[in-house]
Amino acid sequence: MNDLLLVSGVLIIPLLCGIISLFVTTPRFKIKEILAVLTTGFALVCSILLFSRDFNIMIPWLGQTYAIELHLDALNRVLLVAVSGFAFLITLFSIAFMQGQKKLNQYYAWLLITLGLASGVLLANNLFLLLIFWEAMLVTLIGFIILGGKEGSNRTALKALIINGITDLLLLIGVALTIYQAGSATISNIHLPLDGVNSIAFLLLMIGAVAKAGSMPFHTWIPDAAENAPLPFMAFLPAALEKLLGIYLLARISLNLFALTPASWLSPVLMVLGCVTILFAVMMALAQKDYKRLLSYHAISQVGYMMLGIGTAVPIGIIGGIFHMLNHAMYKSGLFLTGGSVEKQCGTTDLKSLGGLGRTMPFTFIIFIITACSISGVPPFNGFFSKELVYEGALDRHWIFYACAALGSLFTAISFLKLGHATYLGKKGEATANAKENSWLMLLPMGIIALGCIIFGIANWLPLNYFFKPVLDTAGLGEEFVQHPLGGLPGNPLLLIVTASVLILAVASHLLGFLRTKSGLQAADHIHHAPVLSTIYKWAEKGYFDPYYVGRYVVKGLAWVLFKIERAVDWLLTRVPALAAEWTGALLQKLQNGSYSLYILMALGGVIIMLLNLIFGTKG
Amino acid sequence: MALLLLFIPFLILIVINLPWRVSVSARIALGLVLAYCALQMVVVPILPVSFWQTPLNLPLSIGMDSLQIDWLSRLMLFCIPLVAICSLLTGVQYSKDLKNKFYFKNLILLAVIGMNGVVLARNLFSIYVFIEITSVASFILIASHREKGALEGSFKYLILSAIATMLMLTSIAFFLLTSDNTQFSTITTAIQTAQATGTNSGLLMEAALLLFIIGLLIKGGLFPFHWWLPDAYSSAPSEVSVLLAGIVTKVCGVYTLLRVMRDVPVLHPSINQGVLWVGLISIIVGALLAMRQKEFKRMLAYSSLSQVGYIIIGLASGTPIGYVGAALHLFNHTIFKTQLFINAATVEKSTGTGILDEMGGLSKRMPITGVTSLISFLSAAGIPPLAGFWSKLLIIVALFSTGYNVAAIIALLAGILTLGYFLIMQKKAFFGLLNEKWKDVKESGAAGLVCTIALSAITILVGLFLPYFLYTYFI
């Protein structure tokens, strides 16, 4: 089949069906739902058919620089399948979860349009085109958040818009700079060394990419959105698609557009940013008392691993980062869906009122266990293997990065023990008394995702060798793996020992906390109330670490100063010329005094001046 | 055939003034004049230039051999009857005195003949004669209501016109000293040979040309020769203001200046510079004074001074693009200034006052007048996509392209002043709270409204379809 036809299946048809869905307001016959399932299913089929292909399409548009260029290579064909797969699963989940909600036409429209745009971002072989799709995704993001319909939804949407708007602006400058430096906007033609201006361009593109993925300090809208936006949105965008796209761009710029080497100063920058993101976000997650909010902080924390992995700039770390991206998208959206499952039954995700759901919702509990083990890095699940690869890369650079990452793992495990304990074990409360297992339509997508976590864990050589090694091969970094074949347990026994001790430590910490407080929810409080940490937590809760929050005060102050300056300039520009005009006008009006002789004199004066000018003026 | 444009109105003039018992009634006379104007307005753009260029062998055509027609003439030949019709309709509607109306028609027809002649002639002396015909008609028209202010305005116009006459006649005398006649072609070759031989007569010819140009500047009412203009415009009856501001000073002063400076191109650069500075100072002085005016019509008079300044700097650039810009702004100015004077007349008729401060919120009671004023002043201020934007753009582009950067910047900035005084006018007269006094005021009469709506439509259409317009008539 023709490449273009398949491409339109993942790109144009979702966009069109999304727009159509916007106009289907009737709740009858489930038209929107059927349309969405068919479209996403078709996109999934198309993307799978595209998997074995490799193409480069160029359709001229606005001259050579701004052409519609699409390409498919080792990196984006995997992600294309992942994106449409997630869209399909989330759509299935949404049919049951979103039933009876208002404005469903908008919800499915945003979902389908987001799928089309995400495919566009992945397929674009032109930085300019990529930017267009990238920016357009902001619209659906805002649309999704507003659909939450809660009190703070609009404010969160504005916050997301401003933060993403600023980082996208940086991305735009980065794109412009790259195009200028490379003299071409075609991604596959650009390969610049990382020096001078190029490193600035890389930095700007990197900020745009990691901000999309939700790294610190551009993450602050995500926990707010977890509370205010519809839940499947969280599983779809911040947990899956934004990570995929953000890290895709990061991998793209570090592998293809520029050559990120361990020697470049940008590699440590990326690694430090990754470590900071891992630690801060996981510490915040530890203190959360809400299912979704806790997950959202983990969604931020895990980005750190991917950035750390790619930032190491050694092949094993890069492949770990990319692998972790896909694994994270799976287990995190799975986790969010279990949250949705709980919310659907109990009407709340507040951990204080949850408990004892393990017996009444066994499937949800099982899926939660699988995905939670996965994120905590428990052996046969996928998260373990990708983390080990990242660790190996980090250890290759410096032990401090590895220590940070392992510490992050410890807190991750502790917080998920707490979450599972508080939700699924313990006593039943008022909210959970009548909970029962959800319909198969909701369990099916969760089950598929959990199954994926297991397969990618046990058979980790499969994705590593067939999905991700070609990426490194095309970037010229593949020789490393000839001697050390990918897959299986890590070769370095130190890594295994540390991981095992981290997990044991986490269980010990949880048991200690539980014995002290007799409550699963408060099992991590001894960390929360530790001497120095408690102050930091207090500050964090007040928003001192939120650049948006701080920025608002800075902007307010700046606005005051600028207002005063503006008043002064305004006075200078409006009052002064106005006064000058008035005075000059008054003077001129005095000349117009009705005296004929004065008029005649003035006219003759004009004649004489012009004649003199003619006689003595410069002869050209 | 161009001669027909002088001959037919002259015949009509005779017919409506037949003595004894055969004299026609005022109504028929009006009909004839209107019909002629409408005919000229339609026929001139439709028939090709070649038609008008074919000579007409009439016994009367002796000495009229230098009548010619080109795109510039056609543009003006379209504007002249348009404004005349507007003026006539306004007059019919707003003037009660029937006898005056009869004079009015005669004089307007006379002015039309004079202006047609100015536009067609390619001879300095013929131009001078036709200007005088137009001026005489205007003097009488201004004073036709025999009010004190009108008589004073008319007299000022007369006095300053006398200086202009004197300068123009002196200039013609100088020309005749060295060349055989005052045809443009003859003058051009005479100046060229004088410059080539390097004799003193070269300077004499240039001085003569400058004197003629100054005469035209006086007729066009540019600073520092504008003293007659505010009085004449504001004290004349409304319908005469329309004619005078809309077309008479434009044809007698500005068009002729454009014609002379375009067709006699071998000018000393300091003449161009002098004209440029006259234009720039006029723009600023006119705008500053317009801001201070309390009377609607007087404000419009000063705004005329300012807008004519733009036309002058356009043609002073001395490039084809500048000439086109100047011609286009001349056209636009004719349209929007006519319209504004009609609106001023409507407002004065409805409320009985011409003082801006006494008005207020009139848009609520007179929506058409309010909106059309808005359109015309936006066009004057050069707001896209209205017609005025394009002409100002061309003028400023022409200035930049000839290296008069300072002048271009001043002209650009003075656009703010234009917006300023028109906004003051619009705010005082039409926007804001309705003055209690005028809560029963209504639009007065259909004729004025039809004219102003038609002119607004022209402003908008020319603005939107300017490229078509440019290619059809200018290039």
Coordinates of N, CA and C in Angstrom, one line a residue, chain A residues 580-589 591-592 594-596 598-600 602-608 610-615 617-620, chain B residues 152 155-156 159-160 163 167 203 206-207 210-211 214 217 223-227 230 268-271 274-275 278 285 288-289 291-293 298 302:
Chain A
A580 N 2.9 71.3 23.2 CA 3.7 71.9 22.1 C 2.7 72.3 21.0
A581 N 1.9 71.3 20.6 CA 0.9 71.6 19.5 C 0.0 72.7 19.9
E582 N -0.4 72.7 21.2 CA -1.4 73.8 21.6 C -0.7 75.2 21.5
W583 N 0.5 75.2 22.0 CA 1.2 76.5 22.0 C 1.5 77.0 20.6
T584 N 2.0 76.1 19.8 CA 2.4 76.5 18.4 C 1.1 76.9 17.7
G585 N 0.0 76.1 17.9 CA -1.2 76.5 17.3 C -1.7 77.9 17.7
A586 N -1.6 78.1 19.0 CA -2.0 79.4 19.5 C -1.2 80.5 18.9
L587 N 0.1 80.3 18.7 CA 0.9 81.3 18.1 C 0.5 81.5 16.7
L588 N 0.3 80.4 16.0 CA 0.0 80.6 14.6 C -1.4 81.2 14.4
Q589 N -2.3 80.9 15.4 CA -3.6 81.6 15.3 C -3.5 83.1 15.4
L591 N -1.3 84.9 14.2 CA -1.0 85.5 12.9 C -2.2 85.7 12.0
Q592 N -3.2 84.8 12.2 CA -4.4 84.9 11.4 C -5.4 85.9 12.1
G594 N -6.8 88.7 10.7 CA -7.8 89.5 9.9 C -7.2 90.7 9.2
S595 N -5.9 90.9 9.4 CA -5.3 92.1 8.8 C -4.8 91.8 7.4
Y596 N -5.4 92.5 6.4 CA -5.1 92.2 5.0 C -3.6 92.5 4.7
L598 N -1.1 92.4 6.7 CA -0.2 91.4 7.2 C -0.3 90.2 6.3
Y599 N -1.4 89.8 5.8 CA -1.6 88.6 4.9 C -0.7 88.9 3.7
I600 N -0.9 90.1 3.1 CA -0.2 90.3 1.8 C 1.3 90.3 2.1
M602 N 2.9 88.7 4.4 CA 3.4 87.3 4.6 C 3.5 86.6 3.2
A603 N 2.5 86.8 2.4 CA 2.5 86.1 1.1 C 3.7 86.6 0.3
L604 N 3.9 87.9 0.3 CA 5.1 88.4 -0.5 C 6.4 87.9 0.1
G605 N 6.4 87.9 1.4 CA 7.6 87.3 2.1 C 7.9 85.9 1.6
G606 N 6.9 85.1 1.5 CA 7.0 83.8 1.0 C 7.6 83.8 -0.4
V607 N 7.1 84.7 -1.3 CA 7.6 84.8 -2.7 C 9.1 85.1 -2.7
I608 N 9.4 86.1 -1.8 CA 10.8 86.5 -1.8 C 11.8 85.4 -1.3
M610 N 11.3 82.2 -1.6 CA 11.4 81.2 -2.6 C 12.3 81.6 -3.7
L611 N 12.2 82.9 -4.1 CA 13.0 83.4 -5.2 C 14.5 83.4 -4.7
L612 N 14.7 83.9 -3.5 CA 16.1 83.9 -3.0 C 16.7 82.4 -3.0
N613 N 15.8 81.5 -2.6 CA 16.3 80.1 -2.6 C 16.6 79.7 -4.0
L614 N 15.9 80.1 -5.0 CA 16.2 79.8 -6.3 C 17.5 80.3 -6.8
I615 N 17.8 81.6 -6.4 CA 19.0 82.2 -6.9 C 20.2 81.7 -6.2
G617 N 20.3 79.1 -4.1 CA 20.2 77.6 -3.7 C 21.2 76.8 -4.5
T618 N 21.5 75.6 -4.1 CA 22.5 74.8 -4.7 C 22.0 74.4 -6.1
K619 N 22.8 74.5 -7.1 CA 22.5 74.2 -8.4 C 22.8 72.7 -8.6
G620 N 21.7 72.0 -9.0 CA 21.9 70.5 -9.2 C 22.2 70.3 -10.6
Chain B
E152 N -16.6 89.3 3.4 CA -15.2 89.5 3.9 C -14.4 88.3 3.3
F155 N -13.8 88.8 -0.2 CA -12.8 89.9 -0.5 C -11.4 89.5 -0.3
K156 N -11.2 88.7 0.8 CA -9.8 88.2 1.1 C -9.4 87.3 0.0
I159 N -8.4 89.6 -2.9 CA -7.1 90.3 -2.7 C -5.9 89.4 -2.9
L160 N -6.0 88.2 -2.3 CA -4.8 87.3 -2.4 C -4.8 86.8 -3.9
I163 N -2.8 89.0 -6.1 CA -1.4 88.8 -6.0 C -1.0 87.7 -6.9
L167 N 1.5 87.7 -10.1 CA 2.6 86.8 -10.3 C 2.6 86.0 -11.6
L203 N 18.2 81.4 -15.9 CA 17.7 81.8 -14.5 C 16.4 82.6 -14.6
E206 N 13.7 80.2 -15.1 CA 13.4 79.4 -13.9 C 12.6 80.3 -12.9
A207 N 13.0 81.6 -12.8 CA 12.4 82.5 -11.9 C 10.9 82.7 -12.4
L210 N 9.0 79.7 -11.3 CA 8.8 79.8 -9.9 C 7.6 80.7 -9.6
L211 N 7.6 81.9 -10.3 CA 6.6 82.9 -10.0 C 5.2 82.3 -10.3
I214 N 4.3 79.9 -7.6 CA 3.9 80.6 -6.4 C 2.4 81.1 -6.6
L217 N 0.4 78.2 -5.9 CA 0.3 77.9 -4.4 C -0.7 78.8 -3.7
F223 N 0.5 77.2 2.8 CA 1.2 78.1 3.7 C 2.4 78.6 3.0
P224 N 2.8 79.9 3.1 CA 2.2 81.0 3.8 C 1.3 81.8 2.9
F225 N 0.6 81.2 2.0 CA -0.3 82.0 1.2 C -1.8 81.6 1.4
H226 N -2.0 81.0 2.6 CA -3.3 80.4 2.8 C -4.3 81.3 3.5
W227 N -4.0 82.5 3.7 CA -4.7 83.4 4.6 C -6.2 83.5 4.2
P230 N -9.3 79.8 5.1 CA -10.3 79.5 6.2 C -11.6 80.4 6.1
H268 N 14.9 73.7 -11.8 CA 16.0 73.8 -10.9 C 15.6 73.0 -9.6
P269 N 16.6 72.2 -9.0 CA 16.2 71.4 -7.9 C 15.7 72.2 -6.7
S270 N 16.2 73.5 -6.6 CA 15.7 74.2 -5.4 C 14.3 74.6 -5.5
I271 N 13.7 74.6 -6.7 CA 12.3 74.8 -6.8 C 11.5 73.6 -6.2
G274 N 11.9 73.9 -2.5 CA 11.0 75.0 -2.0 C 9.6 74.5 -1.9
V275 N 9.1 73.9 -2.9 CA 7.7 73.4 -2.9 C 7.6 72.3 -1.9
V278 N 7.3 74.0 1.5 CA 5.9 74.6 1.6 C 4.9 73.6 1.9
V285 N 1.3 73.0 9.9 CA 0.6 74.2 10.4 C -0.9 74.0 10.3
L288 N -2.0 71.6 13.0 CA -2.0 72.3 14.4 C -3.2 73.2 14.5
L289 N -3.4 74.0 13.5 CA -4.5 75.0 13.5 C -5.9 74.3 13.5
M291 N -6.6 71.6 14.9 CA -6.9 71.1 16.3 C -7.6 72.2 17.1
R292 N -7.3 73.4 16.8 CA -7.7 74.5 17.7 C -9.1 75.1 17.3
Q293 N -9.6 74.6 16.2 CA -10.8 75.3 15.7 C -12.0 74.9 16.5
R298 N -14.6 75.5 9.6 CA -13.3 76.2 9.7 C -12.2 75.1 10.0
Y302 N -8.9 74.1 7.6 CA -7.5 73.9 7.9 C -7.0 72.5 7.6

